[in-house]
Coordinates of C-alpha atoms in Angstrom, one line a residue:
X1 CA -12.5 -42.3 -41.8
X2 CA -13.6 -41.0 -38.5
X3 CA -12.7 -37.8 -37.0
X4 CA -11.4 -38.1 -33.7
X5 CA -11.1 -34.3 -32.5
X6 CA -14.8 -34.3 -31.5
X7 CA -16.2 -33.2 -35.1
X8 CA -19.5 -34.8 -36.8
X9 CA -18.8 -38.1 -38.1
X10 CA -19.0 -38.7 -41.9
X11 CA -21.8 -40.7 -42.8
X12 CA -26.1 -40.9 -41.8
X13 CA -27.3 -38.9 -39.2
X14 CA -29.9 -40.9 -37.2
X15 CA -32.8 -38.8 -37.3
X16 CA -34.2 -40.2 -34.1
X17 CA -31.0 -39.2 -31.9
X18 CA -32.5 -35.4 -31.1
X19 CA -29.7 -32.9 -30.0
X20 CA -26.5 -33.3 -28.3
X21 CA -25.3 -31.5 -25.0
X22 CA -23.7 -29.1 -27.2
X23 CA -26.3 -28.4 -29.5
X24 CA -25.0 -29.9 -32.6
X25 CA -26.5 -32.6 -34.6
X26 CA -26.7 -35.9 -32.8
X27 CA -24.5 -38.2 -35.4
X28 CA -24.6 -42.1 -34.8
X29 CA -23.1 -44.8 -33.1
X30 CA -19.6 -43.7 -32.3
X31 CA -17.1 -45.7 -34.5
X32 CA -14.4 -47.6 -32.8
X33 CA -10.8 -46.1 -32.7
X34 CA -8.0 -48.4 -33.5
X35 CA -5.4 -48.5 -30.6
X36 CA -2.5 -48.3 -32.9
X37 CA -3.8 -45.5 -34.5
X38 CA -1.7 -42.0 -34.1
X39 CA -2.8 -39.3 -31.3
X40 CA -4.4 -36.7 -33.1
X41 CA -3.5 -33.6 -30.4
X42 CA -6.8 -32.0 -29.2
X43 CA -7.7 -28.6 -30.8
X44 CA -9.1 -25.7 -28.5
X45 CA -12.7 -25.3 -28.8
X46 CA -14.0 -22.7 -31.1
X47 CA -16.9 -21.0 -29.4
X48 CA -19.6 -19.1 -31.9
X49 CA -21.6 -17.9 -29.3
X50 CA -24.0 -14.9 -30.2
X51 CA -22.5 -12.7 -27.4
X52 CA -23.4 -9.1 -27.1
X53 CA -20.4 -6.6 -27.9
X54 CA -18.9 -5.2 -24.7
X55 CA -19.8 -1.9 -23.8
X56 CA -17.6 1.1 -23.6
X57 CA -16.3 1.9 -20.1
X58 CA -17.7 5.3 -18.4
X59 CA -15.3 7.0 -16.2
X60 CA -17.4 9.9 -15.8
X61 CA -18.3 9.3 -12.1
X62 CA -14.5 10.1 -11.2
X63 CA -15.1 13.7 -12.1
X64 CA -18.3 14.2 -11.2
X65 CA -20.0 15.2 -14.0
X66 CA -21.4 13.7 -17.1
X67 CA -18.1 14.0 -19.4
X68 CA -17.0 10.6 -20.7
X69 CA -13.4 9.8 -20.5
X70 CA -12.2 8.5 -24.0
X71 CA -10.5 5.2 -23.0
X72 CA -8.3 5.0 -26.2
X73 CA -6.5 8.2 -25.2
X74 CA -7.0 8.1 -21.4
X75 CA -3.2 6.7 -20.5
X76 CA -2.0 9.4 -22.9
X77 CA -3.8 12.5 -21.0
X78 CA -3.8 10.5 -17.4
X79 CA -0.1 9.0 -17.1
X80 CA 2.7 11.3 -15.7
X81 CA 6.0 10.7 -16.0
X82 CA 7.5 9.7 -12.6
X83 CA 4.0 8.9 -11.1
X84 CA 3.9 6.2 -8.6
X85 CA 0.4 4.4 -9.5
X86 CA -1.5 2.3 -7.3
X87 CA -1.3 -0.7 -8.9
X88 CA 2.2 -1.1 -7.4
X89 CA 0.5 -1.6 -4.2
X90 CA -2.5 -3.8 -5.1
X91 CA -2.5 -7.3 -4.3
X92 CA -4.5 -8.7 -7.1
X93 CA -5.4 -12.7 -5.8
X94 CA -5.1 -15.0 -9.0
X95 CA -8.7 -15.9 -9.2
X96 CA -9.8 -12.0 -9.9
X97 CA -10.9 -10.7 -13.0
X98 CA -8.0 -8.7 -14.2
X99 CA -10.2 -6.9 -16.5
X100 CA -12.4 -5.8 -13.4
X101 CA -8.9 -5.4 -11.6
X102 CA -8.0 -2.8 -14.6
X103 CA -11.2 -1.2 -14.2
X104 CA -10.7 -0.3 -10.8
X105 CA -7.1 0.8 -10.9
X106 CA -7.8 3.2 -14.0
X107 CA -10.7 4.6 -11.8
X108 CA -7.9 5.5 -9.0
X109 CA -5.9 6.9 -11.4
X110 CA -8.3 9.5 -13.0
X111 CA -9.5 10.1 -9.4
X112 CA -5.9 10.8 -8.3
X113 CA -5.3 12.7 -11.4
X114 CA -8.3 14.7 -12.0
X115 CA -7.9 15.8 -8.0
X116 CA -4.7 16.8 -8.7
X117 CA -3.1 14.3 -5.8
X118 CA -0.2 12.3 -7.1
X119 CA 3.3 11.2 -6.2
X120 CA 5.8 11.9 -8.3
X121 CA 9.7 10.9 -7.7
X122 CA 12.1 13.6 -6.6
X123 CA 14.0 14.1 -9.7
X124 CA 10.5 14.4 -11.8
X125 CA 9.2 16.5 -8.9
X126 CA 12.0 18.9 -8.5
X127 CA 11.3 19.8 -12.6
X128 CA 7.7 20.0 -12.0
X129 CA 7.6 21.9 -8.9
X130 CA 11.0 24.0 -8.9
X131 CA 11.8 26.0 -5.6
X132 CA 8.4 24.8 -4.1
X133 CA 9.5 21.4 -4.2
X134 CA 13.1 21.7 -3.2
X135 CA 11.6 23.3 0.2
X136 CA 9.1 20.4 0.8
X137 CA 11.9 17.9 0.7
X138 CA 14.0 20.3 2.8
X139 CA 11.1 20.4 5.3
X140 CA 10.3 16.9 5.2
X141 CA 14.1 16.1 6.0
X142 CA 14.4 18.7 8.7
X143 CA 11.1 17.0 10.6
X144 CA 12.9 13.7 10.4
X145 CA 16.2 15.4 11.6
X146 CA 14.2 17.0 14.3
X147 CA 12.3 13.7 15.9
X148 CA 15.5 11.7 15.4
X149 CA 14.6 8.7 12.8
X150 CA 18.0 8.5 12.0
X151 CA 21.7 9.3 13.0
X152 CA 24.8 10.2 10.5
X153 CA 27.0 7.0 10.1
X154 CA 30.7 7.2 9.4
X155 CA 30.8 5.3 6.1
X156 CA 34.5 4.3 6.8
X157 CA 33.3 2.5 9.7
X158 CA 30.9 0.2 7.3
X159 CA 31.9 -3.2 5.4
X160 CA 31.6 -3.4 2.1
X161 CA 28.5 -6.1 2.9
X162 CA 27.1 -3.6 5.5
X163 CA 27.2 -1.2 2.5
X164 CA 25.5 -3.4 0.2
X165 CA 22.7 -3.9 2.5
X166 CA 22.2 -0.3 3.1
X167 CA 18.9 0.5 1.8
X168 CA 18.3 2.9 -0.7
X169 CA 16.0 5.9 0.2
X170 CA 13.1 7.1 -2.3
X171 CA 11.7 10.7 -1.8
X172 CA 8.3 11.3 -3.3
X173 CA 6.4 15.1 -4.0
X174 CA 2.5 15.0 -3.5
X175 CA 0.6 17.9 -5.0
X176 CA -2.3 18.7 -2.7
X177 CA -5.5 20.2 -3.8
X178 CA -4.8 23.3 -1.8
X179 CA -1.6 23.7 -3.8
X180 CA 1.3 22.7 -1.4
X181 CA 3.5 20.5 -2.2
X182 CA 4.4 17.7 0.3
X183 CA 7.6 15.5 0.5
X184 CA 7.6 12.2 1.9
X185 CA 10.9 10.2 2.7
X186 CA 10.5 6.2 2.7
X187 CA 12.9 3.6 2.5
X188 CA 13.4 0.9 0.0
X189 CA 12.6 -2.1 2.0
X190 CA 13.6 -4.8 -1.1
X191 CA 16.9 -6.0 -0.3
X192 CA 15.7 -6.8 3.3
X193 CA 13.7 -9.8 1.9
X194 CA 16.5 -11.3 1.3
X195 CA 17.5 -12.1 5.3
X196 CA 13.7 -11.4 6.5
X197 CA 11.9 -14.5 6.4
X198 CA 8.3 -13.9 5.1
X199 CA 5.9 -14.1 7.9
X200 CA 8.2 -12.2 10.4
X201 CA 7.5 -8.8 9.0
X202 CA 4.0 -9.2 9.0
X203 CA 1.6 -7.1 11.0
X204 CA -2.1 -8.2 12.0
X205 CA -5.1 -6.2 11.0
X206 CA -8.6 -6.2 11.9
X207 CA -10.3 -9.1 10.8
X208 CA -13.8 -8.3 8.7
X209 CA -15.8 -10.1 11.4
X210 CA -14.8 -8.1 13.9
X211 CA -15.8 -5.0 11.9
X212 CA -19.1 -6.5 11.0
X213 CA -19.8 -7.5 15.2
X214 CA -18.8 -4.1 16.5
X215 CA -20.8 -2.3 13.7
X216 CA -23.7 -4.4 15.0
X217 CA -23.0 -3.7 18.7
X218 CA -23.0 -0.2 18.0
X219 CA -26.5 0.1 16.7
X220 CA -27.8 -2.3 19.5
X221 CA -26.3 -0.3 22.2
X222 CA -26.4 3.2 20.9
X223 CA -22.6 3.9 21.2
X224 CA -20.8 6.5 20.2
X225 CA -18.0 6.4 17.8
X226 CA -15.1 7.8 16.4
X227 CA -12.5 7.3 13.7
X228 CA -9.0 8.5 14.1
X229 CA -5.9 8.5 12.1
X230 CA -2.5 8.6 13.5
X231 CA -0.4 10.5 11.0
X232 CA 3.3 9.4 11.1
X233 CA 2.4 6.5 13.5
X234 CA 5.4 4.3 12.0
X235 CA 7.7 7.1 13.4
X236 CA 6.7 6.6 17.1
X237 CA 8.2 3.0 17.0
X238 CA 12.2 2.4 17.7
X239 CA 13.7 0.1 15.2
X240 CA 14.9 -3.2 17.1
X241 CA 17.8 -4.0 14.5
X242 CA 20.6 -1.9 13.1
X243 CA 19.4 -0.6 9.7
X244 CA 21.1 1.4 7.5
X245 CA 20.3 3.3 4.6
X246 CA 21.9 5.8 2.0
X247 CA 21.0 9.1 0.7
X248 CA 21.7 10.0 -2.9
X249 CA 22.6 12.8 -4.9
X250 CA 20.3 16.0 -4.4
X251 CA 18.8 14.0 -0.7
X252 CA 22.5 14.1 0.5
X253 CA 22.8 17.6 -0.3
X254 CA 20.0 18.8 1.1
X255 CA 20.0 16.7 4.3
X256 CA 23.5 18.6 4.7
X257 CA 21.7 21.7 4.6
X258 CA 19.5 20.6 7.1
X259 CA 22.6 20.7 9.7
X260 CA 26.0 21.3 8.2
X261 CA 27.9 20.9 11.3
X262 CA 26.6 17.3 11.5
X263 CA 26.4 15.9 8.6
X264 CA 29.2 17.6 6.3
X265 CA 31.9 15.6 7.0
X266 CA 30.0 12.0 6.5
X267 CA 29.5 12.8 2.9
X268 CA 31.0 10.8 0.2
X269 CA 31.6 10.9 -3.4
X270 CA 30.2 7.4 -4.9
X271 CA 31.1 5.5 -8.1
X272 CA 29.0 8.1 -10.4
X273 CA 31.0 11.1 -8.6
X274 CA 27.5 11.1 -6.8
X275 CA 26.9 12.6 -3.0
X276 CA 26.4 9.8 -0.8
X277 CA 25.1 10.3 3.0
X278 CA 24.9 6.9 4.8
X279 CA 22.4 6.8 7.8
X280 CA 21.6 4.4 11.0
X281 CA 17.4 4.4 11.4
X282 CA 16.6 4.9 14.9
X283 CA 12.9 4.6 14.3
X284 CA 10.7 2.3 11.8
X285 CA 10.7 4.7 8.8
X286 CA 8.2 3.8 6.2
X287 CA 9.2 1.3 3.7
X288 CA 11.0 -1.1 5.9
X289 CA 9.6 -4.5 6.1
X290 CA 9.5 -4.3 9.8
X291 CA 8.1 -1.0 10.4
X292 CA 4.2 -2.2 10.8
X293 CA 4.9 -4.8 13.0
X294 CA 7.3 -2.5 15.4
X295 CA 4.2 0.1 15.3
X296 CA 2.0 -2.7 16.0
X297 CA 3.9 -4.2 19.3
X298 CA 4.2 -0.5 20.1
X299 CA 0.5 0.2 20.1
X300 CA -0.6 -3.2 21.7
X301 CA 1.9 -2.2 24.9
X302 CA 0.6 1.9 25.2
X303 CA -3.0 0.1 25.1
X304 CA -2.1 -2.4 27.6
X305 CA -0.6 0.1 29.7
X306 CA -4.0 1.9 30.0
X307 CA -5.7 -1.0 31.1
X308 CA -7.0 -2.6 27.7
X309 CA -7.1 -6.3 26.9
X310 CA -6.5 -7.4 23.8
X311 CA -9.4 -10.0 22.3
X312 CA -8.1 -13.7 22.2
X313 CA -10.0 -14.1 18.7
X314 CA -8.6 -11.0 17.4
X315 CA -5.4 -9.4 18.3
X316 CA -6.2 -6.0 16.6
X317 CA -9.6 -5.6 19.3
X318 CA -9.0 -4.2 22.2
X319 CA -11.6 -4.0 25.0
X320 CA -11.6 -2.0 28.5
X321 CA -14.4 -1.1 31.1
X322 CA -14.7 3.1 31.5
X323 CA -17.3 4.0 34.0
X324 CA -19.1 0.6 33.9
X325 CA -19.2 0.5 30.4
X326 CA -17.2 -1.3 27.6
X327 CA -15.1 0.5 25.4
X328 CA -13.6 -1.1 22.3
X329 CA -10.8 -0.3 20.1
X330 CA -10.3 -1.7 16.5
X331 CA -7.4 -0.7 14.6
X332 CA -6.2 -1.5 11.4
X333 CA -2.4 0.0 11.2
X334 CA -2.4 3.6 11.7
X335 CA -6.4 3.8 11.8
X336 CA -8.4 3.3 14.9
X337 CA -12.0 3.3 15.7
X338 CA -13.3 3.8 19.3
X339 CA -16.6 2.9 20.7
X340 CA -18.3 4.0 23.6
X341 CA -21.7 4.6 24.8
X342 CA -20.6 8.0 26.5
X343 CA -19.2 10.4 24.0
X344 CA -17.2 12.4 26.6
X345 CA -15.4 9.3 26.9
X346 CA -14.4 8.8 23.4
X347 CA -13.3 12.6 23.0
X348 CA -11.1 11.7 26.5
X349 CA -9.2 8.4 24.5
X350 CA -8.6 10.5 21.2
X351 CA -7.0 13.4 24.0
X352 CA -4.9 10.5 25.3
X353 CA -4.1 9.0 22.0
X354 CA -2.8 12.8 21.4
X355 CA -0.8 12.9 24.1
X356 CA 0.8 9.8 22.9
X357 CA 1.5 10.4 19.0
X358 CA 1.3 14.1 18.6
X359 CA -1.4 16.8 18.1
X360 CA -1.5 16.1 14.7
X361 CA -4.1 13.2 15.3
X362 CA -7.4 13.4 13.7

């Protein structure tokens, strides 16, 4: 009988037919398939290519020496309980090679762990850093309190629906290379996805073409270049909607210590007998879905107030004539590149940013 799944036909081989496209011996004339014959399920092709074995991955460049990282034991030594890894924030297009993505993610993790810089959840961080970690959390909450990022909220004035929509607060502790411990409070904006449309919270970023074109302009005109970062940039933008956030447990306790006369009477007990403190956000806290967009709108308003005009083809490129020469700004969230032929004008522009966004601009 004839085999209809692509295997060689049983019978005499035609010696004059040569080889077929896949390198198998060619067979004689194809046999006719009976129309009423049962359909046989196609089997997946069995490839027997003589491929070289994959080389072992080498992560020695992450450590700055020739030491090899044992891939089999890599995650056992590098993964720390409670650490938020970069994979949670990496957008992986479907067309990308997943092995390559995993390779780069492991490099990022190895670099962070080797440098001693990791973001650790509050509970694990307090166990690891002790009093040092608690002081870092207190300092972060005190800074946010002084910046009026949020105000206390009487839980008795909130409906059950408003309490259910209140964002959870997340505190991370970071161990710096200097040995200092830094706290970072963010909001968990996942609940906002239920009522904010997908495109309504997107913030534009500079186009790749704009980066390349401005680089060519710098090389051609000999412009001076400075790249600055605006730390805590989002907190400069005002929240334009009512957003509630809840602090639980240790966070609520430390928040009360920051300003007891303000927050103590608003502390309640949750279902699990944990402390709860509701807040109303006044500033665009990191983690809220619209924080990046709100900061972008403030940045554009500030630049237009200084005479800059946005490029009609890229909303993250702004130009202005300064001393008869063009000054160009390109910005990706809170990272800004300044271009001008006169280094003094670039320095003055940096000073202007410091006057608006604080002296921590670097």
